[in-house]
Coordinates of C-alpha atoms in Angstrom, one line a residue:
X1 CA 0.0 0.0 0.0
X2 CA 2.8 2.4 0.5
X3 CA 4.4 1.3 -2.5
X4 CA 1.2 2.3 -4.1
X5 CA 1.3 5.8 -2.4
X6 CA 4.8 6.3 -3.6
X7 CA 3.8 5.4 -7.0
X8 CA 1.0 7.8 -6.9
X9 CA 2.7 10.7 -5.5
X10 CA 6.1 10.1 -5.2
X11 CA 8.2 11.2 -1.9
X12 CA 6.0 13.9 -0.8
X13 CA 3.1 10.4 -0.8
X14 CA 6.4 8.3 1.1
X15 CA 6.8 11.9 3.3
X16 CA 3.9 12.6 4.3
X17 CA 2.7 8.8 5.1
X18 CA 5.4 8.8 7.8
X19 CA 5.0 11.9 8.6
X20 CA 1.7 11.9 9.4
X21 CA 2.6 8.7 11.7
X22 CA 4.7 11.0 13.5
X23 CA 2.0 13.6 14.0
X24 CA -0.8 10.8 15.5
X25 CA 2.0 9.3 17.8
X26 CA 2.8 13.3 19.3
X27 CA -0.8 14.6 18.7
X28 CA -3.0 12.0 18.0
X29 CA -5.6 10.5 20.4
X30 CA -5.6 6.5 19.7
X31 CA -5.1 6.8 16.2
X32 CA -7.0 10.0 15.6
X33 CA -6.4 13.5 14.8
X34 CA -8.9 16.3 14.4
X35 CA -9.2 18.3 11.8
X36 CA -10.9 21.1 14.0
X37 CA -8.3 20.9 16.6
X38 CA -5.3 20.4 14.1
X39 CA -6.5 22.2 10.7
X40 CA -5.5 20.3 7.6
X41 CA -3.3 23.5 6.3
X42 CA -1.4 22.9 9.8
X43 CA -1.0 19.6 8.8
X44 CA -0.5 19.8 5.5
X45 CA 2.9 22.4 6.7
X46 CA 4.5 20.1 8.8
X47 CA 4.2 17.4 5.6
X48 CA 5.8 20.1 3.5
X49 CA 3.2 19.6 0.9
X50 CA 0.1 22.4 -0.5
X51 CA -3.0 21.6 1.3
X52 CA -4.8 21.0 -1.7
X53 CA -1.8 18.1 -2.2
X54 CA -2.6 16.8 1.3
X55 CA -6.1 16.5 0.4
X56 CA -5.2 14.5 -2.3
X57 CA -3.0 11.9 -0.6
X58 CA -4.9 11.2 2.6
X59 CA -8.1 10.7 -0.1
X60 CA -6.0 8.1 -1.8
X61 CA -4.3 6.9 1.5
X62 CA -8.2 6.0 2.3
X63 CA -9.0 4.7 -1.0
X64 CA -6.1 2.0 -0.5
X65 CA -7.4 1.4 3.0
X66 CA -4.3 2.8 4.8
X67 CA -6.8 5.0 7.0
X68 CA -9.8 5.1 7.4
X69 CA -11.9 6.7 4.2
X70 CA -15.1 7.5 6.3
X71 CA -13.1 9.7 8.8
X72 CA -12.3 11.6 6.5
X73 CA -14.8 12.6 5.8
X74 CA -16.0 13.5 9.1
X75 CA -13.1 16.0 9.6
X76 CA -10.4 13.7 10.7
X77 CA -8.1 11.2 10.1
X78 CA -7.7 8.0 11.5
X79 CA -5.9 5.3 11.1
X80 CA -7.2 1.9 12.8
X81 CA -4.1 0.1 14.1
X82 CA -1.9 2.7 14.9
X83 CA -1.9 2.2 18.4
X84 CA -1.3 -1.9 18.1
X85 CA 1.5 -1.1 15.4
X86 CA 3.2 1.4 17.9
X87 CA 3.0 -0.9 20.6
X88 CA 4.7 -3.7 18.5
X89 CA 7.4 -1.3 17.2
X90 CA 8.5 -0.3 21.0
X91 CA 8.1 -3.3 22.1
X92 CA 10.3 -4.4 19.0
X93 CA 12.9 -1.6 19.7
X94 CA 13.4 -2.3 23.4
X95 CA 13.9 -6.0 22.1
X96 CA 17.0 -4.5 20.3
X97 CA 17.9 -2.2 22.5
X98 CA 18.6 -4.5 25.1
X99 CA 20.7 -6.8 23.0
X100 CA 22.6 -4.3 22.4
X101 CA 25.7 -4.8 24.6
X102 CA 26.9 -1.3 24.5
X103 CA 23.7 -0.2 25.9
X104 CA 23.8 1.4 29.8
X105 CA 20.9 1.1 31.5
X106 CA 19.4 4.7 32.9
X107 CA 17.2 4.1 36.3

């Protein structure tokens, strides 16, 4: 699917993808983020793309099912499995982290 974004838009599809991943980890309520609370132009100048472009790619981002296309519509964007994905990845990365014999533990 972000293959398919990439495809579509290129890196500013790949950047603002991740990007937006970012945003609903820092700002984001359980996978959500409010398009009254945190306007799309907002959004759309962290992504370093034109709002209209933003529009665009979270349309097709919900078309190819990588959020969900109903929220969208309801003025925000949300993407299902966020919060299970994030927990996998830290849990994946303190895996590493302590394998990682040059690691000192902080208390």
């Amino acid at each position: 699917k972000i293959r398919r974004l990439e495809e579509e838009f290129g890196n500013d599809g790949y950047g603002t993808f991740f990007k937006t991943l970012e945003i609903l980890g820092k700002e984001g309520n359980k996978g959500r983020l409010n398009f009254k609370k945190y306007p799309k132009k907002w959004l759309a100048e962290r992504c370093h793309v034109s709002e209209e472009k933003l529009t665009k790619i979270l349309d097709f981002m919900g078309q190819i099912s990588l959020c969900c296309y109903k929220s969208l519509s309801k003025e925000e964007l949300y993407i299902p499995k966020f919060k299970e994905r994030a927990d996998d990845y830290t849990k994946s990365v303190r895996r590493l982290s302590e394998q990682n014999s040059d690691n000192v533990q902080v208390e």
